[in-house]
Coordinates of C-alpha atoms and ligand atoms in Angstrom, one line a residue:
Chain A
M1 CA -19.2 36.9 24.5
N2 CA -15.7 36.8 23.0
V3 CA -13.9 33.5 23.2
L4 CA -10.6 35.3 23.4
E5 CA -9.7 38.7 24.7
V6 CA -6.1 39.9 24.8
E7 CA -5.5 43.3 26.2
R8 CA -2.1 45.0 26.3
L9 CA -0.3 41.7 26.5
N10 CA 3.4 42.1 27.5
V11 CA 5.8 39.2 27.8
E12 CA 9.3 39.5 29.3
V13 CA 11.9 36.8 29.2
A14 CA 15.5 36.7 30.3
V15 CA 17.1 36.1 26.9
A16 CA 20.7 35.7 28.1
H17 CA 21.3 33.3 31.0
D18 CA 21.4 35.9 33.7
G19 CA 20.9 39.0 31.6
P20 CA 18.2 41.5 32.3
P21 CA 14.6 40.6 31.2
T22 CA 13.8 41.4 27.6
R23 CA 10.4 42.5 26.5
I24 CA 9.4 40.2 23.6
V25 CA 5.8 41.1 23.2
R26 CA 4.7 44.7 23.7
D27 CA 1.1 45.8 24.2
A28 CA -0.6 43.3 21.9
S29 CA -4.4 43.6 22.0
F30 CA -7.0 41.7 20.0
S31 CA -10.2 39.7 20.6
L32 CA -12.0 36.9 18.8
A33 CA -15.7 36.1 18.7
P34 CA -16.7 32.4 18.2
G35 CA -15.8 31.2 14.8
Q36 CA -13.5 34.2 14.1
R37 CA -9.9 33.7 12.9
L38 CA -6.9 35.9 13.3
G39 CA -3.6 35.4 11.4
L40 CA -0.5 36.6 13.2
I41 CA 2.2 37.2 10.6
G42 CA 5.7 38.6 10.4
E43 CA 9.4 37.5 10.1
S44 CA 10.9 35.1 12.6
G45 CA 11.8 36.7 15.9
C46 CA 9.0 39.2 15.8
G47 CA 7.2 37.6 18.8
K48 CA 4.4 35.6 17.1
T49 CA 5.1 32.3 18.9
T50 CA 5.7 34.0 22.2
T51 CA 2.3 35.7 21.9
L52 CA 0.7 32.3 21.2
L53 CA 2.5 30.6 24.0
A54 CA 1.4 33.3 26.4
I55 CA -2.3 32.8 25.5
A56 CA -1.9 29.0 25.8
G57 CA -0.2 29.3 29.2
L58 CA 2.8 27.4 27.9
L59 CA 5.5 30.0 28.6
S60 CA 8.5 28.8 30.7
A61 CA 8.2 29.7 34.3
S62 CA 10.9 32.4 34.0
A63 CA 8.7 34.5 31.7
T64 CA 6.7 37.4 33.1
V65 CA 3.4 38.2 31.6
G66 CA 1.5 41.5 31.9
G67 CA -1.9 42.7 30.7
R68 CA -5.0 40.6 30.4
V69 CA -5.8 37.4 28.5
S70 CA -9.3 36.0 29.0
I71 CA -10.6 32.8 27.4
A72 CA -14.3 32.2 27.3
G73 CA -14.8 34.9 29.9
V74 CA -12.2 33.5 32.3
D75 CA -9.2 35.7 33.1
Q76 CA -6.1 33.6 32.7
F77 CA -3.6 35.6 34.7
S78 CA -4.2 39.2 35.7
G79 CA -0.7 40.3 36.1
I80 CA 0.5 37.0 37.6
A81 CA 4.2 36.3 37.0
G82 CA 4.7 33.1 35.1
G83 CA 1.3 33.2 33.5
R84 CA 0.3 29.7 34.5
I85 CA -3.2 28.9 33.3
P86 CA -5.3 26.6 35.5
A87 CA -5.6 23.2 33.9
L88 CA -9.3 23.4 33.8
A89 CA -9.4 26.6 31.8
R90 CA -6.9 25.1 29.4
R91 CA -9.4 22.6 28.1
D92 CA -11.0 25.5 26.2
V93 CA -7.8 25.8 24.2
G94 CA -6.4 23.4 21.6
V95 CA -2.9 23.8 20.2
V96 CA -1.3 22.6 17.0
F97 CA 2.4 23.2 16.3
Q98 CA 4.7 22.8 13.3
G99 CA 6.9 19.9 14.2
T100 CA 4.4 17.0 14.5
M101 CA 7.1 14.6 15.8
N102 CA 7.7 16.9 18.7
A103 CA 4.0 17.3 19.5
L104 CA 3.3 13.6 19.5
N105 CA 4.7 11.1 22.0
P106 CA 6.7 8.7 19.9
V107 CA 6.2 5.7 22.2
Q108 CA 2.5 6.0 22.8
R109 CA -0.2 4.9 20.4
I110 CA -2.3 7.6 18.8
G111 CA -5.5 6.4 20.5
A112 CA -4.0 6.7 23.9
Q113 CA -2.8 10.2 23.2
L114 CA -6.2 11.2 22.0
R115 CA -7.8 9.7 25.2
E116 CA -5.5 11.8 27.4
G117 CA -6.9 14.9 25.7
L118 CA -10.6 14.1 26.4
R119 CA -12.5 15.8 29.0
A120 CA -12.4 14.0 32.3
E121 CA -16.0 13.0 32.3
V122 CA -15.7 11.5 28.9
R123 CA -12.5 9.7 29.7
A124 CA -14.1 8.2 32.8
D125 CA -16.6 6.2 30.7
A126 CA -14.5 3.7 28.7
Q127 CA -17.1 3.0 26.1
L128 CA -17.9 6.7 25.5
A129 CA -14.1 7.4 25.4
R130 CA -13.6 4.8 22.7
A131 CA -16.4 6.1 20.6
R132 CA -15.1 9.6 20.9
V133 CA -11.6 8.6 19.8
D134 CA -13.1 6.9 16.8
D135 CA -15.1 9.9 16.0
L136 CA -12.2 12.3 16.3
L137 CA -10.1 10.2 14.0
E138 CA -12.9 10.0 11.4
R139 CA -13.4 13.8 11.7
V140 CA -9.8 14.5 10.7
G141 CA -10.0 11.9 7.9
L142 CA -8.1 9.1 9.5
S143 CA -9.3 5.5 9.9
P144 CA -10.3 4.6 13.5
T145 CA -8.0 1.6 13.1
L146 CA -5.1 4.1 13.4
A147 CA -5.8 4.5 17.1
R148 CA -3.5 1.5 17.5
A149 CA -0.7 3.1 15.4
Y150 CA 2.4 4.8 16.7
P151 CA 3.4 8.2 15.3
H152 CA 6.3 6.9 13.2
E153 CA 3.9 4.7 11.3
L154 CA 2.1 7.7 9.9
S155 CA 3.1 10.1 7.1
G156 CA 3.7 13.8 7.9
G157 CA 0.3 14.7 6.7
M158 CA -1.4 12.0 8.7
R159 CA 0.6 13.0 11.8
Q160 CA -0.6 16.6 11.5
R161 CA -4.2 15.2 11.2
A162 CA -3.6 13.3 14.4
C163 CA -2.3 16.4 16.1
I164 CA -5.4 18.3 15.0
A165 CA -7.6 15.5 16.4
I166 CA -5.7 15.7 19.8
A167 CA -6.1 19.5 19.8
L168 CA -9.9 19.0 19.3
A169 CA -10.2 16.2 21.9
G170 CA -10.9 18.5 24.8
E171 CA -13.7 20.2 22.9
P172 CA -12.0 23.6 22.9
R173 CA -13.5 26.8 21.8
L174 CA -10.2 28.3 20.8
L175 CA -7.6 26.8 18.5
L176 CA -4.0 28.1 18.6
A177 CA -2.0 27.0 15.6
D178 CA 1.7 27.9 15.1
E179 CA 2.8 27.2 11.5
P180 CA 0.7 24.1 11.4
T181 CA 1.4 23.3 7.7
T182 CA 4.9 24.8 7.2
A183 CA 6.7 21.5 7.1
L184 CA 4.2 19.9 4.6
D185 CA 4.1 19.7 0.8
T186 CA 1.8 22.1 -1.1
L187 CA -1.0 19.7 -1.7
V188 CA -0.9 18.1 1.7
E189 CA -0.9 21.6 3.1
Q190 CA -3.9 22.5 1.1
R191 CA -5.8 19.4 2.3
I192 CA -4.9 20.1 6.0
V193 CA -6.0 23.7 5.6
A194 CA -9.3 22.6 4.0
L195 CA -9.8 20.2 6.9
L196 CA -9.0 22.9 9.5
D197 CA -11.4 25.2 7.7
E198 CA -14.2 22.7 7.8
L199 CA -13.7 21.7 11.4
C200 CA -13.4 25.3 12.6
R201 CA -16.6 26.2 10.8
E202 CA -18.5 23.2 12.1
L203 CA -17.3 23.7 15.7
Q204 CA -17.5 27.5 15.6
L205 CA -13.9 27.5 16.8
A206 CA -12.1 30.8 17.2
V207 CA -8.5 30.5 15.8
V208 CA -5.2 32.3 16.1
L209 CA -3.0 31.1 13.3
V210 CA 0.7 32.0 13.4
S211 CA 2.2 31.9 9.9
H212 CA 5.0 33.4 7.9
D213 CA 2.9 32.7 4.8
L214 CA 0.9 35.8 4.1
G215 CA -1.0 34.0 1.3
L216 CA -2.2 31.2 3.6
A217 CA -3.2 33.7 6.4
A218 CA -5.1 35.8 4.0
H219 CA -6.9 32.8 2.7
F220 CA -7.7 31.2 6.0
C221 CA -8.3 34.1 8.4
D222 CA -10.9 36.9 8.7
E223 CA -8.4 39.2 10.3
I224 CA -4.6 39.7 10.0
A225 CA -2.3 41.2 12.6
V226 CA 1.2 42.0 11.4
M227 CA 3.9 41.9 14.1
Y228 CA 7.2 43.6 14.1
G229 CA 9.7 44.1 16.9
G230 CA 7.2 42.5 19.4
R231 CA 4.3 44.9 18.5
I232 CA 1.3 44.7 16.3
V233 CA 2.0 47.2 13.6
E234 CA -1.1 46.7 11.4
R235 CA -4.3 44.9 12.0
G236 CA -7.5 44.6 10.0
A237 CA -9.7 42.5 7.8
A238 CA -7.5 40.1 5.8
A239 CA -8.7 41.4 2.5
E240 CA -7.9 45.0 3.5
V241 CA -4.5 44.3 4.9
T242 CA -3.3 42.2 2.0
G243 CA -5.3 44.1 -0.7
A244 CA -4.2 47.6 0.2
P245 CA -1.6 47.5 3.1
H246 CA -1.1 50.8 5.0
H247 CA 2.1 49.9 6.8
P248 CA 5.3 49.9 4.8
Y249 CA 6.3 46.6 6.4
T250 CA 3.1 44.8 5.4
A251 CA 3.6 46.2 1.8
L252 CA 7.1 44.8 1.7
L253 CA 6.1 41.4 3.1
L254 CA 3.5 41.2 0.3
A255 CA 6.0 42.3 -2.3
A256 CA 8.3 39.5 -1.1
T257 CA 5.7 36.8 -1.5
P258 CA 5.5 35.4 -5.0
T259 CA 2.1 34.5 -6.5
M260 CA 1.4 32.5 -9.7
T261 CA 1.6 35.6 -11.8
S262 CA 4.6 37.4 -10.2
T263 CA 7.6 38.1 -12.4
K264 CA 11.1 38.0 -10.8
G265 CA 11.4 41.7 -11.1
Q266 CA 8.4 42.2 -8.9
I267 CA 9.6 40.0 -6.1
V268 CA 11.8 42.0 -3.7
S269 CA 13.5 41.2 -0.4
I270 CA 13.4 43.5 2.6
P271 CA 16.9 44.8 3.3
G272 CA 18.4 44.4 6.7
A273 CA 17.0 42.1 9.5
P274 CA 14.4 42.3 12.2
P275 CA 15.5 44.3 15.3
D276 CA 17.3 43.0 18.3
L277 CA 14.5 43.1 20.9
R278 CA 17.1 43.8 23.6
D279 CA 17.9 47.1 22.0
L280 CA 14.9 48.6 20.3
G281 CA 15.5 52.3 20.8
S282 CA 12.7 54.9 21.2
G283 CA 11.7 55.4 17.6
C284 CA 9.8 53.2 15.1
A285 CA 11.4 49.8 15.2
F286 CA 11.1 49.4 11.4
A287 CA 12.9 52.7 10.6
P288 CA 16.3 51.2 9.8
R289 CA 14.7 49.2 7.0
C290 CA 11.9 51.4 6.0
P291 CA 12.0 53.1 2.5
R292 CA 9.6 55.8 3.8
A293 CA 11.4 56.7 7.1
A294 CA 11.6 60.4 7.9
D295 CA 12.4 62.6 10.8
V296 CA 9.1 62.0 12.5
C297 CA 10.0 58.3 12.8
A298 CA 12.4 59.0 15.6
A299 CA 9.3 58.9 17.9
R300 CA 7.5 55.6 18.2
P301 CA 4.2 55.5 16.3
E302 CA 1.2 54.3 18.2
L303 CA -1.4 52.0 16.7
R304 CA -4.2 54.3 15.3
E305 CA -7.4 53.8 13.3
L306 CA -7.0 54.6 9.6
D307 CA -9.6 53.7 7.0
A308 CA -10.8 50.3 8.0
V309 CA -7.6 49.2 9.7
Q310 CA -5.3 49.9 12.6
V311 CA -1.8 50.9 11.8
A312 CA 1.3 52.0 13.7
C313 CA 3.1 54.3 11.2
H314 CA 3.5 58.1 11.2
R315 CA 3.4 58.3 7.5
A316 CA 0.6 55.9 6.6
V317 CA -2.2 57.9 4.9
S318 CA -5.8 57.4 4.2
R319 CA -6.7 56.2 0.7
Chain B
M1 CA 32.7 21.5 -24.0
S2 CA 32.1 21.7 -27.7
A3 CA 29.5 24.0 -29.2
G4 CA 25.9 23.0 -28.8
E5 CA 26.6 20.6 -26.0
Q6 CA 24.6 20.9 -22.8
L7 CA 26.2 21.4 -19.4
L8 CA 24.0 18.7 -18.0
S9 CA 22.3 16.1 -20.1
I10 CA 20.1 13.4 -18.5
R11 CA 18.7 10.6 -20.6
N12 CA 16.2 8.0 -19.4
L13 CA 17.5 8.2 -15.9
V14 CA 16.2 5.5 -13.5
V15 CA 17.1 5.7 -9.9
R16 CA 16.3 2.6 -7.8
Y17 CA 17.3 2.3 -4.2
Q18 CA 18.5 -1.0 -2.8
A19 CA 15.3 -2.8 -2.2
G20 CA 15.1 -4.2 1.3
R21 CA 12.6 -7.1 1.7
R22 CA 10.1 -4.5 2.9
H23 CA 10.4 -2.5 -0.3
A24 CA 10.8 -5.3 -2.8
G25 CA 8.9 -4.4 -5.9
A26 CA 8.7 -0.7 -4.9
P27 CA 8.6 1.6 -7.9
P28 CA 11.9 3.4 -8.7
A29 CA 12.4 6.8 -7.2
V30 CA 13.1 8.2 -10.7
A31 CA 11.4 6.3 -13.5
G32 CA 13.0 7.3 -16.8
V33 CA 13.6 11.1 -16.8
S34 CA 15.3 13.1 -19.6
F35 CA 16.2 16.7 -19.7
D36 CA 19.1 19.2 -20.3
V37 CA 20.4 22.2 -18.6
G38 CA 22.4 24.6 -20.8
A39 CA 24.9 27.4 -19.9
G40 CA 23.1 30.5 -18.5
E41 CA 19.9 28.6 -17.9
L42 CA 17.9 28.3 -14.7
V43 CA 15.9 25.1 -14.8
G44 CA 13.4 24.3 -12.0
L45 CA 12.5 20.8 -10.8
V46 CA 9.2 21.1 -9.0
G47 CA 7.3 18.5 -7.0
E48 CA 6.4 17.2 -3.6
S49 CA 8.7 15.3 -1.3
G50 CA 9.2 11.8 -2.5
S51 CA 8.5 12.8 -6.2
G52 CA 12.1 12.1 -7.2
K53 CA 13.6 15.6 -7.3
S54 CA 16.4 15.0 -4.9
S55 CA 17.1 11.6 -6.3
I56 CA 17.9 13.3 -9.6
A57 CA 20.3 15.7 -7.8
G58 CA 21.7 12.7 -6.0
A59 CA 22.4 10.9 -9.3
I60 CA 24.3 13.9 -10.7
L61 CA 26.3 14.2 -7.5
G62 CA 27.0 10.5 -7.2
L63 CA 24.9 10.1 -4.1
A64 CA 22.1 8.1 -5.5
P65 CA 22.4 4.8 -7.5
V66 CA 21.9 5.2 -11.2
G67 CA 19.9 2.1 -12.3
S68 CA 19.9 2.8 -16.0
G69 CA 20.1 5.7 -18.4
E70 CA 22.8 8.2 -18.4
V71 CA 24.0 11.5 -16.8
R72 CA 26.4 13.6 -18.7
L73 CA 28.2 16.6 -17.3
L74 CA 30.0 18.8 -19.8
G75 CA 29.6 16.0 -22.2
Q76 CA 31.3 13.4 -20.0
R77 CA 29.4 10.4 -18.9
L78 CA 29.3 9.9 -15.1
G79 CA 29.2 6.6 -13.5
G80 CA 31.2 3.4 -13.7
R81 CA 34.3 5.2 -12.4
S82 CA 35.5 5.7 -8.9
G83 CA 37.8 7.7 -6.7
A84 CA 39.7 10.7 -7.9
A85 CA 38.6 10.3 -11.5
V86 CA 35.0 10.7 -10.7
R87 CA 35.6 13.5 -8.2
R88 CA 37.3 15.4 -11.0
L89 CA 34.5 14.7 -13.4
R90 CA 31.8 15.8 -10.9
R91 CA 33.6 19.0 -9.7
P92 CA 31.7 21.1 -12.3
A93 CA 28.5 20.3 -10.5
Q94 CA 28.2 21.8 -7.0
L95 CA 25.4 21.7 -4.5
V96 CA 23.7 24.4 -2.4
M97 CA 21.7 22.7 0.3
Q98 CA 18.4 23.7 1.9
D99 CA 19.4 24.2 5.4
P100 CA 22.1 26.8 6.0
F101 CA 21.8 26.0 9.7
D102 CA 23.3 22.6 9.5
S103 CA 25.2 22.5 6.2
L104 CA 27.9 24.8 7.5
N105 CA 30.5 23.6 10.0
P106 CA 29.9 25.8 13.1
H107 CA 33.5 25.8 14.2
M108 CA 34.9 27.2 10.9
T109 CA 35.2 30.9 10.0
V110 CA 33.5 32.1 6.9
T111 CA 36.8 32.4 5.0
A112 CA 37.8 28.9 6.0
L113 CA 34.4 27.6 4.8
V114 CA 34.8 29.3 1.4
E115 CA 38.5 28.2 1.1
E116 CA 37.8 24.5 1.9
P117 CA 36.5 23.6 -1.6
M118 CA 39.5 25.2 -3.2
I119 CA 41.8 23.0 -1.1
V120 CA 39.7 19.9 -1.7
H121 CA 39.8 20.4 -5.5
G122 CA 43.3 21.8 -5.6
L123 CA 42.1 25.0 -7.2
E124 CA 43.9 28.0 -5.7
R125 CA 47.4 27.1 -4.5
G126 CA 48.9 29.3 -1.8
R127 CA 47.3 30.7 1.3
E128 CA 47.2 34.3 0.1
R129 CA 45.6 33.6 -3.2
R130 CA 43.0 31.5 -1.5
A131 CA 42.2 34.2 1.0
A132 CA 42.0 36.8 -1.8
R133 CA 39.7 34.6 -3.8
A134 CA 37.5 34.0 -0.8
L135 CA 37.0 37.7 -0.2
E136 CA 36.2 38.1 -3.9
L137 CA 33.5 35.4 -3.6
L138 CA 32.0 36.8 -0.4
D139 CA 31.7 40.2 -2.2
A140 CA 30.1 38.4 -5.2
V141 CA 27.4 36.9 -3.0
G142 CA 26.6 40.2 -1.4
L143 CA 28.4 39.8 1.9
R144 CA 29.9 43.3 1.9
P145 CA 32.3 44.6 3.0
A146 CA 33.7 41.1 2.7
H147 CA 36.5 41.5 5.3
D148 CA 33.8 42.3 7.9
F149 CA 32.4 38.8 7.4
A150 CA 35.6 36.9 6.8
A151 CA 36.4 36.1 10.5
R152 CA 32.8 35.4 11.6
R153 CA 31.4 31.9 12.3
P154 CA 28.0 30.7 11.2
H155 CA 26.2 31.5 14.4
E156 CA 27.1 35.1 14.0
L157 CA 25.2 35.3 10.7
S158 CA 21.5 35.5 9.9
G159 CA 19.9 32.7 7.9
G160 CA 20.1 34.6 4.6
Q161 CA 23.8 35.4 5.2
R162 CA 24.5 31.8 5.9
Q163 CA 22.9 30.7 2.7
R164 CA 25.1 33.3 0.9
V165 CA 28.1 31.7 2.5
S166 CA 26.9 28.3 1.2
I167 CA 26.6 29.7 -2.3
A168 CA 30.1 31.3 -2.0
A169 CA 31.5 27.9 -0.9
A170 CA 29.8 26.2 -3.9
L171 CA 31.2 28.9 -6.3
A172 CA 34.7 28.3 -4.9
A173 CA 34.8 25.0 -6.7
E174 CA 34.3 26.9 -9.9
P175 CA 31.2 24.9 -11.0
A176 CA 29.6 25.1 -14.4
L177 CA 26.4 23.8 -12.9
L178 CA 24.9 24.7 -9.5
I179 CA 22.3 22.4 -8.0
A180 CA 20.2 24.3 -5.5
D181 CA 18.1 22.0 -3.4
E182 CA 15.3 24.1 -1.8
P183 CA 17.7 27.0 -1.4
V184 CA 15.2 29.4 0.3
S185 CA 12.6 27.2 1.9
M186 CA 14.2 27.5 5.4
L187 CA 14.5 31.3 5.1
D188 CA 12.1 34.1 6.0
V189 CA 10.0 35.3 3.1
S190 CA 11.7 38.7 3.5
V191 CA 15.2 37.4 2.5
R192 CA 14.2 34.8 -0.1
A193 CA 14.2 37.2 -3.0
G194 CA 17.8 38.3 -2.3
I195 CA 19.1 34.7 -2.6
L196 CA 16.9 34.0 -5.7
H197 CA 18.1 37.2 -7.4
L198 CA 21.7 36.2 -6.6
L199 CA 21.3 32.8 -8.2
D200 CA 19.6 34.5 -11.2
A201 CA 22.6 36.9 -11.5
M202 CA 25.1 33.9 -11.3
C203 CA 23.2 32.4 -14.1
R204 CA 23.1 35.4 -16.4
E205 CA 26.5 37.0 -15.6
R206 CA 28.6 33.9 -15.2
R207 CA 26.7 31.8 -17.7
M208 CA 26.4 29.1 -15.0
G209 CA 23.6 26.6 -15.4
I210 CA 21.4 26.2 -12.3
L211 CA 19.1 23.3 -11.5
M212 CA 16.8 24.6 -8.8
I213 CA 14.8 22.0 -6.8
T214 CA 11.7 23.4 -5.1
H215 CA 8.2 22.6 -4.0
D216 CA 7.3 26.3 -4.4
L217 CA 5.6 26.7 -7.7
P218 CA 5.2 30.5 -7.7
T219 CA 8.9 31.0 -7.0
A220 CA 9.9 28.5 -9.8
M221 CA 7.5 30.3 -12.1
A222 CA 9.0 33.7 -11.5
F223 CA 12.7 32.7 -11.6
C224 CA 13.1 29.7 -13.9
D225 CA 13.6 29.7 -17.7
R226 CA 12.1 26.3 -17.9
L227 CA 10.6 23.9 -15.4
L228 CA 9.8 20.2 -15.0
V229 CA 7.0 19.1 -12.7
M230 CA 7.6 15.7 -11.2
R231 CA 5.3 13.2 -9.7
H232 CA 6.1 9.6 -8.6
G233 CA 9.4 9.6 -10.4
H234 CA 8.0 10.8 -13.7
V235 CA 8.1 14.2 -15.4
V236 CA 4.4 15.1 -15.8
A237 CA 4.7 18.5 -17.3
S238 CA 7.6 20.6 -18.7
G239 CA 8.0 23.9 -20.4
T240 CA 8.5 27.6 -19.8
P241 CA 6.6 29.0 -16.9
G242 CA 4.1 30.6 -19.4
E243 CA 3.5 27.2 -21.1
I244 CA 3.1 25.5 -17.7
R245 CA 0.6 28.1 -16.5
D246 CA -1.4 28.4 -19.7
Q247 CA -1.2 25.2 -21.5
T248 CA -0.6 22.3 -19.2
L249 CA -3.4 19.8 -19.2
D250 CA -1.8 17.5 -16.7
A251 CA -4.3 17.3 -13.8
Y252 CA -1.7 17.1 -11.0
T253 CA 0.1 20.2 -12.3
R254 CA -3.2 22.1 -12.5
E255 CA -3.9 21.1 -8.9
L256 CA -0.5 22.5 -7.9
I257 CA -1.2 25.7 -9.7
N258 CA -4.6 26.1 -8.0
A259 CA -3.1 25.3 -4.6
A260 CA -0.4 28.0 -4.9
S261 CA -0.8 31.1 -2.7
P262 CA -4.6 30.8 -2.4
G263 CA -5.1 34.1 -0.6
L264 CA -3.1 36.5 -2.8
G265 CA -3.0 37.6 -6.3
V266 CA -6.7 38.1 -6.3
A267 CA -8.7 41.3 -5.9
P268 CA -9.8 41.8 -2.3
Q269 CA -13.4 40.6 -1.9
E270 CA -16.2 43.1 -1.4
T271 CA -17.5 42.9 2.2
Ligands
ADP1 N1 12.2 31.6 26.4 C1 13.0 32.5 25.7 N2 14.3 32.7 26.1 C2 15.0 33.5 25.3 N3 14.6 34.2 24.2 C3 13.4 34.0 23.8 C4 12.5 33.1 24.5 N4 11.3 33.1 23.9 C5 11.5 33.9 22.8 N5 12.7 34.4 22.8 C6 13.2 35.4 21.8 O1 12.2 36.3 21.5 C7 12.2 36.7 20.1 C8 10.8 36.5 19.6 O2 10.6 35.1 19.5 P1 9.3 34.4 18.9 O3 8.1 34.7 19.8 O4 9.6 33.0 18.8 O5 9.0 35.1 17.5 P2 8.4 34.5 16.2 O6 7.4 33.4 16.5 O7 7.7 35.7 15.6 O8 9.5 34.0 15.4 C9 13.3 35.9 19.5 O9 14.4 36.7 19.4 C10 13.5 34.8 20.5 O10 14.8 34.3 20.4
SF4_2 S1 6.8 55.2 11.2 FE1 8.3 55.9 9.7 S2 9.9 54.3 9.8 FE2 8.1 53.5 10.8 S3 7.0 52.4 9.2 FE3 6.1 54.4 9.2 S4 7.3 55.5 7.7 FE4 8.5 53.7 8.2
MG3 MG1 7.5 31.3 15.5

């Protein structure tokens, strides 16, 4: 059984104070088997975080969700406004965000924060709970003595480890991570990624990783979904999508990402900016920035199968 | 500046912050670093946070205490002076900061932001000349047509556009040396190259020297003429990007090289 199924997810939010609702996520669909990892990539404002929050049931009450999200076989909200997930089901989901200081309670010891995340039956048994907290800290490479520490006593890397331990405390089957290493230095980032990799493998966790770093997503994930203007515009195996992109946007994102052998002439920027989601028009949302745009692009391209991937572009061709 | 002199010349620089009791005996933030930046040269300072990169920038800009060693800008030794004299000496070095979201005053228009350094340094006298110069600079940093941007405020600009305004404001002080502290790390990957190519063009066309501080090794490799890798206040590797990539034996630098963009630049695996 799939751990996560997302079917035609749509999210609407009132962007301006009393303005009309804006659709921020449009018809996103994907699913994950145990242990499978999906990377959601794209520029800021493309709807990645909103997609993740919708799955986690963490959207503000004013948001409207449509479509279907099912976690471990349990439907989270079939068309219910607000998309509140019952607390019980949420135990199957662990979340890790970018700003570790925001995720941690600054005035509560790490151990207490870990205990709060434990399953109720574990928490009820003080001895078991203590052992479990020690075990979680050890798993993420922290000394159990740090259970008594406050967040500000830890370095950025240690705090992110603590956040991962908290995300794992409820024994989830799905991990949702939004830019979990973006604020960290290269080598700290590498260690955290290696840790996540090991833990997810060991626990057979399914993962959705939101990242603006195509290199990281390609390295960590089995599959990549590229979002633009609230839609998934290309999706497929990580090696396919980054090795031979079919969508012009994916190709440009790749060209903008330097590797150790890039020369400056090879690194390009993408002209223009992501679209205003309030005013998307009826054609391909990428058209104003697309070097391949043509007359056909005045109609919106649907996601279709092409070679081994899915792509929403009229002009993408088989290779 | 006489012939052969460097724009920036740093010798045996030690930066040590006031040791509180808690930090007594702490190692210096910069522990004896020497390097030069010449006109038309883009030099990268690479390392993790806490490695001393920003302390070096701080020492050049008079924001960090120089314990020993010397910093020369256009041949003039900095330090030991105060007030207007030192401001005049330091003007040739201008800073572009990491975060275009909080380095720009949200209440000022783009023109006012670019004109302010001219006023501070007494460079363009007269309203009209300042306004004309501001438009010229906006055009130079790619905010075109410049008059469309002139009256906007920071919140009406994208991140990349704000960073271009920061660069225009730095250029308004007519610097010989630009210190760019993580100039693109807060920006989307899609707009980073635009800013980097702009800095590169400043360097080549205006013969400006640029010291670019970054933790992003691939970017430094692609854009810098030379780079210095720092760790714990020391330079552990230096040279051209090719030398760093192919010849460096320093274990830490090799680790950084191996950690860079792990998923790309390799042929897709067979599945
Ligand atoms: N609660 C909200 N209220 C208003 N606007 C929102 C809200 N959530 C998201 N948005 C807007 O939706 C767009 C997509 O945001 P987000 O999902 O954060 O994208 P990403 O994670 O790809 O950067 C952005 O323009 C953002 O400002
Ligand atoms: S549909 Fe047209 S505009 Fe859109 S990405 Fe494809 S070629 Fe470009
Ligand atoms: Mg986001």
